[in-house]
Tab-separated table of C-alpha atoms in Angstrom:
chain	number	residue	atom	x	y	z
P	1415	MET	CA	34.369	1.937	34.766
P	1416	ASN	CA	31.714	4.530	35.760
P	1417	ILE	CA	32.270	6.501	32.584
P	1418	LEU	CA	32.010	3.695	30.197
P	1419	LYS	CA	28.971	2.982	31.825
P	1420	VAL	CA	27.921	6.555	31.210
P	1421	LEU	CA	28.964	6.320	27.980
P	1422	ILE	CA	27.346	3.156	27.394
P	1423	ILE	CA	24.308	4.434	28.569
P	1424	CYS	CA	24.201	7.667	26.719
P	1425	ALA	CA	24.860	5.635	23.372
P	1426	PHE	CA	21.257	3.645	24.198
P	1427	THR	CA	19.567	6.880	24.695
P	1428	VAL	CA	20.782	8.314	21.813
P	1429	LYS	CA	20.132	5.482	19.127
P	1430	LEU	CA	16.482	5.488	21.072
P	1431	ALA	CA	16.200	9.013	20.008
P	1432	LEU	CA	16.897	8.163	17.032
P	1433	SER	CA	14.389	5.544	16.409
P	1434	THR	CA	11.741	8.135	16.295
P	1435	THR	CA	11.364	9.941	13.457
P	1436	PRO	CA	10.121	13.364	13.563
P	1437	GLU	CA	7.036	11.808	11.594
P	1438	GLU	CA	6.132	9.709	14.465
P	1439	GLU	CA	6.710	12.331	17.370
P	1440	LYS	CA	4.652	14.475	15.424
P	1441	ALA	CA	2.063	11.009	14.842
P	1442	LYS	CA	2.126	10.764	18.728
P	1443	ASP	CA	1.417	14.063	20.048
P	1444	LEU	CA	-1.165	14.476	17.713
P	1445	ILE	CA	-2.720	11.124	18.821
P	1446	SER	CA	-2.713	12.145	22.747
P	1447	LYS	CA	-5.308	14.244	21.026
P	1448	LEU	CA	-7.417	12.305	20.527
P	1449	THR	CA	-10.446	10.393	21.735
P	1450	LEU	CA	-10.405	7.043	22.263
P	1451	GLU	CA	-13.624	6.786	19.177
P	1452	GLU	CA	-11.659	8.989	17.251
P	1453	LYS	CA	-8.732	6.444	17.979
P	1454	ILE	CA	-10.519	3.647	16.900
P	1455	SER	CA	-11.708	5.369	14.078
P	1456	PHE	CA	-8.536	5.919	11.707
P	1457	LEU	CA	-7.983	1.737	11.650
P	1458	ALA	CA	-10.819	1.341	9.179
P	1459	GLY	CA	-11.578	3.433	6.228
P	1460	ILE	CA	-14.815	5.105	5.533
P	1461	HIS	CA	-17.815	4.999	2.902
P	1462	SER	CA	-17.346	8.403	0.245
P	1463	ASP	CA	-17.587	9.407	-3.753
P	1464	TYR	CA	-14.097	7.518	-2.935
P	1465	VAL	CA	-13.379	4.041	-3.162
P	1466	GLY	CA	-12.139	4.262	0.546
P	1467	ALA	CA	-11.184	7.373	3.241
P	1468	THR	CA	-9.779	8.299	6.278
P	1469	PRO	CA	-12.427	9.979	8.508
P	1470	SER	CA	-11.961	13.767	9.042
P	1471	ILE	CA	-11.790	15.153	12.700
P	1472	PRO	CA	-12.610	19.174	12.035
P	1473	ARG	CA	-11.949	20.694	15.594
P	1474	LEU	CA	-7.881	19.028	15.085
P	1475	ASN	CA	-8.563	20.313	11.209
P	1476	ILE	CA	-7.624	16.963	10.290
P	1477	PRO	CA	-9.062	16.197	6.521
P	1478	SER	CA	-10.386	13.096	5.146
P	1479	ILE	CA	-7.406	11.247	3.052
P	1480	TYR	CA	-9.362	9.868	-0.029
P	1481	TYR	CA	-7.893	6.207	-1.415
P	1482	GLY	CA	-8.025	5.551	-4.791
P	1483	ASP	CA	-7.301	2.841	-7.945
P	1484	GLY	CA	-5.823	1.471	-9.851
P	1485	PRO	CA	-2.307	0.615	-10.957
P	1486	GLN	CA	-2.559	2.153	-14.510
P	1487	GLY	CA	-4.545	5.452	-14.098
P	1488	ALA	CA	-7.218	6.654	-11.964
P	1489	GLY	CA	-9.639	4.176	-11.604
P	1490	ASN	CA	-13.434	3.510	-9.743
P	1491	ASN	CA	-15.362	4.726	-12.875
P	1492	LYS	CA	-13.966	8.708	-12.834
P	1493	LYS	CA	-14.920	10.530	-16.143
P	1494	ASN	CA	-12.222	12.679	-18.096
P	1495	VAL	CA	-8.991	10.855	-16.907
P	1496	THR	CA	-6.383	9.348	-18.939
P	1497	GLU	CA	-6.744	5.799	-20.719
P	1498	PHE	CA	-3.148	4.652	-20.218
P	1499	PRO	CA	-2.324	1.128	-21.481
P	1500	SER	CA	-2.158	-1.369	-18.850
P	1501	VAL	CA	1.062	-1.812	-16.721
P	1502	LEU	CA	2.123	-5.528	-18.297
P	1503	THR	CA	2.395	-2.977	-21.626
P	1504	VAL	CA	4.911	-1.135	-19.806
P	1505	THR	CA	6.945	-4.020	-18.262
P	1506	ALA	CA	7.025	-4.830	-21.652
P	1507	SER	CA	9.551	-2.326	-22.410
P	1508	TRP	CA	11.547	-2.972	-20.432
P	1509	ASN	CA	12.092	0.820	-19.583
P	1510	ARG	CA	12.621	1.888	-16.116
P	1511	LYS	CA	11.912	5.381	-17.428
P	1512	LEU	CA	9.198	5.209	-18.729
P	1513	MET	CA	7.659	3.789	-15.989
P	1514	TYR	CA	8.577	5.948	-13.698
P	1515	ASP	CA	6.877	8.528	-16.747
P	1516	TYR	CA	3.972	6.427	-16.938
P	1517	ALA	CA	3.643	6.290	-12.148
P	1518	ALA	CA	4.251	10.111	-11.765
P	1519	ALA	CA	1.338	10.396	-14.664
P	1520	ILE	CA	-1.157	8.842	-12.915
P	1521	ALA	CA	-0.312	10.444	-9.329
P	1522	GLU	CA	-0.950	13.377	-11.042
P	1523	GLU	CA	-4.620	12.750	-11.968
P	1524	GLN	CA	-5.302	10.791	-8.499
P	1525	TRP	CA	-3.834	14.411	-7.209
P	1526	GLY	CA	-6.242	16.488	-9.709
P	1527	LYS	CA	-8.794	13.986	-9.224
P	1528	GLY	CA	-8.737	14.442	-4.941
P	1529	VAL	CA	-6.821	11.163	-4.241
P	1530	SER	CA	-3.980	11.376	-1.669
P	1531	VAL	CA	-3.567	7.247	-1.503
P	1532	HIS	CA	-2.765	5.878	-4.866
P	1533	LEU	CA	-4.316	1.643	-4.324
P	1534	GLY	CA	-0.738	0.734	-6.693
P	1535	PRO	CA	1.759	-1.233	-8.216
P	1536	MET	CA	-0.172	-4.794	-8.008
P	1537	VAL	CA	3.149	-6.764	-8.046
P	1538	ASN	CA	1.788	-9.918	-8.235
P	1539	ILE	CA	3.924	-12.340	-9.958
P	1540	ALA	CA	2.109	-13.544	-13.253
P	1541	ARG	CA	2.872	-17.769	-12.052
P	1542	VAL	CA	-0.762	-18.436	-13.982
P	1543	PRO	CA	-1.315	-17.851	-17.220
P	1544	ILE	CA	-5.142	-17.334	-17.007
P	1545	GLY	CA	-4.707	-14.908	-14.147
P	1546	GLY	CA	-7.667	-12.278	-14.667
P	1547	ARG	CA	-5.439	-9.506	-13.243
P	1548	ASN	CA	-2.106	-10.374	-14.717
P	1549	PHE	CA	-2.260	-7.500	-16.966
P	1550	GLU	CA	-2.288	-4.723	-14.045
P	1551	SER	CA	0.829	-6.826	-12.895
P	1552	ILE	CA	4.166	-6.677	-13.984
P	1553	GLY	CA	4.786	-9.882	-15.424
P	1554	GLU	CA	5.864	-13.012	-14.418
P	1555	ASP	CA	10.193	-12.706	-13.809
P	1556	PRO	CA	11.206	-11.275	-10.470
P	1557	PHE	CA	14.284	-9.015	-11.697
P	1558	LEU	CA	12.429	-7.197	-14.057
P	1559	ALA	CA	9.458	-7.285	-12.005
P	1560	SER	CA	11.326	-5.734	-8.647
P	1561	GLU	CA	13.702	-3.085	-10.813
P	1562	LEU	CA	10.309	-1.711	-12.598
P	1563	THR	CA	7.847	-1.859	-9.448
P	1564	ARG	CA	10.787	0.740	-8.029
P	1565	GLU	CA	10.527	2.895	-10.685
P	1566	TYR	CA	7.007	3.274	-9.924
P	1567	VAL	CA	6.939	3.691	-6.257
P	1568	LYS	CA	9.118	6.793	-6.647
P	1569	GLY	CA	7.223	8.002	-10.164
P	1570	VAL	CA	4.130	8.556	-7.857
P	1571	GLN	CA	5.672	9.261	-4.438
P	1572	ASP	CA	7.634	11.279	-6.729
P	1573	LYS	CA	4.510	13.553	-6.664
P	1574	GLY	CA	2.851	13.451	-3.207
P	1575	VAL	CA	0.587	10.912	-2.981
P	1576	ILE	CA	1.499	7.922	-1.844
P	1577	ALA	CA	1.936	4.667	-3.343
P	1578	CYS	CA	0.256	1.457	-1.767
P	1579	VAL	CA	2.134	-2.089	-3.008
P	1580	LYS	CA	-0.441	-4.832	-3.368
P	1581	HIS	CA	-1.685	-7.608	-2.834
P	1582	TRP	CA	0.459	-8.524	-0.520
P	1583	VAL	CA	1.076	-11.750	-1.085
P	1584	ASN	CA	0.716	-15.250	-2.903
P	1585	ASN	CA	-2.270	-13.305	-4.772
P	1586	GLU	CA	-1.997	-15.258	-8.236
P	1587	HIS	CA	-5.789	-15.865	-10.069
P	1588	GLU	CA	-8.917	-14.051	-9.722
P	1589	HIS	CA	-11.109	-17.285	-9.924
P	1590	GLU	CA	-12.765	-17.573	-6.192
P	1591	ARG	CA	-10.182	-15.144	-4.900
P	1592	MET	CA	-12.206	-14.556	-1.744
P	1593	LYS	CA	-10.990	-18.463	-0.752
P	1594	TYR	CA	-8.518	-19.661	-1.931
P	1595	ASN	CA	-5.589	-21.216	-0.723
P	1596	ALA	CA	-1.635	-21.100	-2.158
P	1597	ASN	CA	0.883	-23.653	-0.114
P	1598	VAL	CA	4.031	-22.391	-0.680
P	1599	ASP	CA	7.395	-23.233	0.256
P	1600	GLU	CA	9.896	-20.169	2.213
P	1601	ARG	CA	12.219	-20.419	-1.237
P	1602	THR	CA	10.160	-20.022	-3.363
P	1603	ASN	CA	8.146	-17.132	-2.006
P	1604	GLN	CA	11.950	-15.588	-1.456
P	1605	GLU	CA	12.811	-16.479	-4.660
P	1606	ILE	CA	9.684	-15.595	-6.693
P	1607	TYR	CA	7.019	-13.970	-4.638
P	1608	TYR	CA	9.157	-11.262	-2.309
P	1609	PRO	CA	11.490	-9.762	-4.695
P	1610	PRO	CA	9.320	-6.600	-6.090
P	1611	PHE	CA	7.447	-5.964	-3.101
P	1612	LYS	CA	11.241	-5.803	-0.992
P	1613	ALA	CA	12.145	-3.163	-4.325
P	1614	ALA	CA	9.283	-1.946	-3.092
P	1615	VAL	CA	9.636	-1.393	0.681
P	1616	GLU	CA	13.123	-0.235	-0.208
P	1617	GLU	CA	12.010	2.060	-1.843
P	1618	GLY	CA	9.671	3.763	0.979
P	1619	VAL	CA	6.517	2.442	-0.168
P	1620	ALA	CA	4.847	4.046	1.991
P	1621	SER	CA	1.297	1.104	2.282
P	1622	VAL	CA	0.822	-2.495	1.498
P	1623	MET	CA	-2.126	-3.667	0.898
P	1624	CYS	CA	-2.949	-7.627	2.191
P	1625	SER	CA	-4.480	-9.819	0.189
P	1626	TYR	CA	-7.445	-12.309	-0.332
P	1627	ASN	CA	-6.584	-15.183	-0.457
P	1628	LYS	CA	-5.226	-18.106	2.069
P	1629	ILE	CA	-1.491	-18.745	3.005
P	1630	ASN	CA	-0.255	-21.716	4.083
P	1631	GLY	CA	-3.567	-22.572	5.608
P	1632	THR	CA	-3.991	-18.692	7.089
P	1633	TYR	CA	-5.645	-15.631	5.489
P	1634	ALA	CA	-3.500	-12.994	4.282
P	1635	CYS	CA	-4.713	-10.359	6.311
P	1636	GLU	CA	-4.462	-12.453	9.797
P	1637	ASN	CA	-1.471	-14.283	8.018
P	1638	ALA	CA	1.480	-13.491	11.509
P	1639	GLU	CA	4.266	-14.990	9.422
P	1640	THR	CA	4.386	-12.692	6.349
P	1641	LEU	CA	3.134	-9.741	7.517
P	1642	ASN	CA	4.401	-9.734	10.542
P	1643	LYS	CA	7.849	-12.030	10.478
P	1644	GLU	CA	8.472	-10.536	6.597
P	1645	LEU	CA	7.299	-7.958	5.774
P	1646	LYS	CA	8.025	-5.716	9.079
P	1647	GLY	CA	10.241	-7.756	10.167
P	1648	ARG	CA	12.798	-9.188	7.970
P	1649	MET	CA	11.953	-6.755	4.947
P	1650	GLY	CA	12.074	-4.265	7.203
P	1651	PHE	CA	9.084	-1.897	6.552
P	1652	LYS	CA	7.767	1.034	8.010
P	1653	GLY	CA	4.544	2.143	6.482
P	1654	PHE	CA	1.185	1.103	7.221
P	1655	VAL	CA	-0.822	-2.939	6.424
P	1656	MET	CA	-4.411	-1.840	4.743
P	1657	SER	CA	-6.661	-4.754	3.743
P	1658	ASP	CA	-8.010	-5.339	0.444
P	1659	TRP	CA	-11.206	-4.376	0.445
P	1660	GLY	CA	-13.567	-7.052	2.480
P	1661	ALA	CA	-10.547	-9.257	3.166
P	1662	THR	CA	-10.634	-9.189	6.971
P	1663	HIS	CA	-11.948	-11.767	8.528
P	1664	ASP	CA	-11.601	-11.863	12.011
P	1665	ALA	CA	-10.749	-8.244	13.751
P	1666	LEU	CA	-8.368	-9.474	16.875
P	1667	ASN	CA	-6.038	-11.937	14.725
P	1668	SER	CA	-5.692	-9.315	11.995
P	1669	PHE	CA	-5.514	-6.642	14.373
P	1670	LYS	CA	-3.093	-9.192	16.197
P	1671	ASN	CA	-0.972	-10.211	13.319
P	1672	GLY	CA	0.028	-7.175	11.535
P	1673	LEU	CA	-3.221	-5.522	9.622
P	1674	ASP	CA	-3.194	-1.875	10.736
P	1675	GLN	CA	-6.040	-0.646	8.823
P	1676	ASP	CA	-9.176	-2.540	7.909
P	1677	MET	CA	-10.983	-0.970	4.316
P	1678	PRO	CA	-14.504	-1.154	3.524
P	1679	GLY	CA	-16.802	-3.054	2.802
P	1680	ASP	CA	-16.042	-4.411	6.332
P	1681	ASP	CA	-15.180	-1.661	8.284
P	1682	GLU	CA	-18.430	-0.861	10.918
P	1683	PRO	CA	-18.616	-4.522	12.292
P	1684	TYR	CA	-14.864	-4.617	12.212
P	1685	LEU	CA	-14.442	-0.998	14.127
P	1686	GLN	CA	-17.195	-1.863	16.184
P	1687	GLN	CA	-14.700	-5.594	17.193
P	1688	ILE	CA	-12.774	-3.585	18.319
P	1689	THR	CA	-13.920	-1.402	20.151
P	1690	ASP	CA	-15.488	-4.040	21.674
P	1691	LEU	CA	-11.476	-5.410	22.137
P	1692	VAL	CA	-10.602	-2.275	23.841
P	1693	ASN	CA	-13.459	-2.182	25.926
P	1694	LYS	CA	-13.393	-5.626	27.265
P	1695	GLY	CA	-9.986	-4.879	27.770
P	1696	VAL	CA	-8.519	-7.667	25.001
P	1697	ILE	CA	-6.550	-4.707	23.646
P	1698	SER	CA	-5.049	-1.798	25.057
P	1699	GLU	CA	-5.557	1.630	24.194
P	1700	ALA	CA	-1.569	1.826	24.072
P	1701	GLU	CA	-1.813	-1.691	21.106
P	1702	ILE	CA	-4.619	0.878	19.495
P	1703	GLU	CA	-1.903	3.395	18.734
P	1704	LYS	CA	0.444	1.662	17.258
P	1705	PRO	CA	-0.904	0.994	13.767
P	1706	ILE	CA	-2.680	4.646	14.388
P	1707	THR	CA	0.559	5.924	14.380
P	1708	LYS	CA	1.890	3.828	11.285
P	1709	ILE	CA	-0.931	5.737	9.874
P	1710	LEU	CA	-0.545	9.427	10.697
P	1711	SER	CA	3.643	9.747	10.598
P	1712	GLN	CA	2.711	8.860	6.952
P	1713	PHE	CA	-0.073	11.048	6.494
P	1714	ILE	CA	2.573	13.369	7.777
P	1715	LYS	CA	5.444	12.683	5.958
P	1716	PHE	CA	2.915	12.731	3.056
P	1717	ASN	CA	2.384	16.630	4.131
P	1718	LEU	CA	-1.188	15.700	3.966
P	1719	PHE	CA	-3.223	17.029	6.405
P	1720	GLU	CA	-1.350	20.420	6.265
P	1721	ASN	CA	-1.265	20.534	2.688
P	1722	PRO	CA	-4.482	17.996	1.400
P	1723	THR	CA	-4.889	17.612	-2.882
P	1724	GLN	CA	-7.178	20.226	-3.331
P	1725	GLY	CA	-8.116	18.306	-6.489
P	1726	SER	CA	-12.550	17.499	-6.704
P	1727	ILE	CA	-13.760	13.857	-8.469
P	1728	LYS	CA	-15.858	15.811	-11.720
P	1729	ASN	CA	-12.119	17.479	-12.336
P	1730	ASN	CA	-10.976	17.176	-15.824
P	1731	VAL	CA	-7.310	15.500	-15.072
P	1732	ARG	CA	-6.601	14.719	-18.511
P	1733	SER	CA	-3.302	16.933	-21.115
P	1734	ASP	CA	-2.152	15.900	-24.346
P	1735	GLN	CA	0.778	15.999	-22.190
P	1736	HIS	CA	-0.898	12.632	-20.678
P	1737	THR	CA	-1.935	11.363	-23.635
P	1738	LYS	CA	1.182	11.414	-25.851
P	1739	LEU	CA	2.305	9.378	-22.870
P	1740	ALA	CA	-0.059	7.220	-23.209
P	1741	LYS	CA	0.340	6.935	-27.197
P	1742	LEU	CA	4.602	6.736	-26.463
P	1743	VAL	CA	3.875	3.252	-23.536
P	1744	ALA	CA	2.125	1.253	-26.845
P	1745	GLU	CA	4.373	2.551	-29.025
P	1746	GLU	CA	7.822	1.560	-26.543
P	1747	SER	CA	5.937	-1.646	-26.043
P	1748	MET	CA	5.414	-3.456	-29.602
P	1749	VAL	CA	7.917	-6.680	-29.437
P	1750	LEU	CA	7.756	-6.964	-32.972
P	1751	LEU	CA	9.431	-11.038	-34.159
P	1752	LYS	CA	10.067	-11.891	-37.634
P	1753	ASN	CA	10.152	-15.272	-39.060
P	1754	GLU	CA	12.387	-15.806	-41.527
P	1755	ASN	CA	13.789	-19.086	-43.101
């Protein structure tokens, strides 16, 4: 019996050891060298020439990591980039390889522009025909969207760029997007809204962006049901959750209910609120290290500290190859109908 107990304890110890990845171990070692202020700084983005960024810490050789839109090309008014057709156009091709090549080309241009976190794919189901961003999405069919989402995520991350699947979840239209409340039952979520996100998670997507809208009465970026129970629980998402820009409303609720990183524009109030909560003992230093571990372990996994992009926002990243691909996407996605008799 004693031998059996020893074997069980050893097996349990091995299981615990295996549950922590090498990237997480490196992240924890790095965190141990950070001051409290430096730790908290990773919980929100900073403003820069890019749409978002994390702070640099020169004494530890930690560079800034730059974030960039968008789902269908290097966005945010960047010059000298390829004007690719919309994601919805690629979806119309029903072509897995075409979606992979499309996403990989976009990632190459983002990397050349200095971007390491690509804010795409956008996989919100196009259930509202007049949805203002339907053209950025992967359509109205959950199965087709799931299959093509896998290819998009692979295409981006095979190029060493972090993909961010968005907007989690039930995000359908732009009209009053900061206010509206999506009332959605469990079956509808499981059958319609969740599948593309689940496909992205299964493909190893490194980050997820939570949306502006409320879900059954609670804002998406502080919704324990969708963030902790569904995304991180049932789906087993191991990356980090960032907010859409300005989508956080309550620092404590967001932090406690699954948000890992707040992004601009409300970064300064969020950081101050988290700092105050830590100083008051409402949130412990050990608690804030958990989301930071998620963030840094993904940066380490993609080698963004040791091999950061040398790209510049001023670079011309266009190429003949990408221009040909953009033309091919347009051609392959055309659906011609013949009305006979």
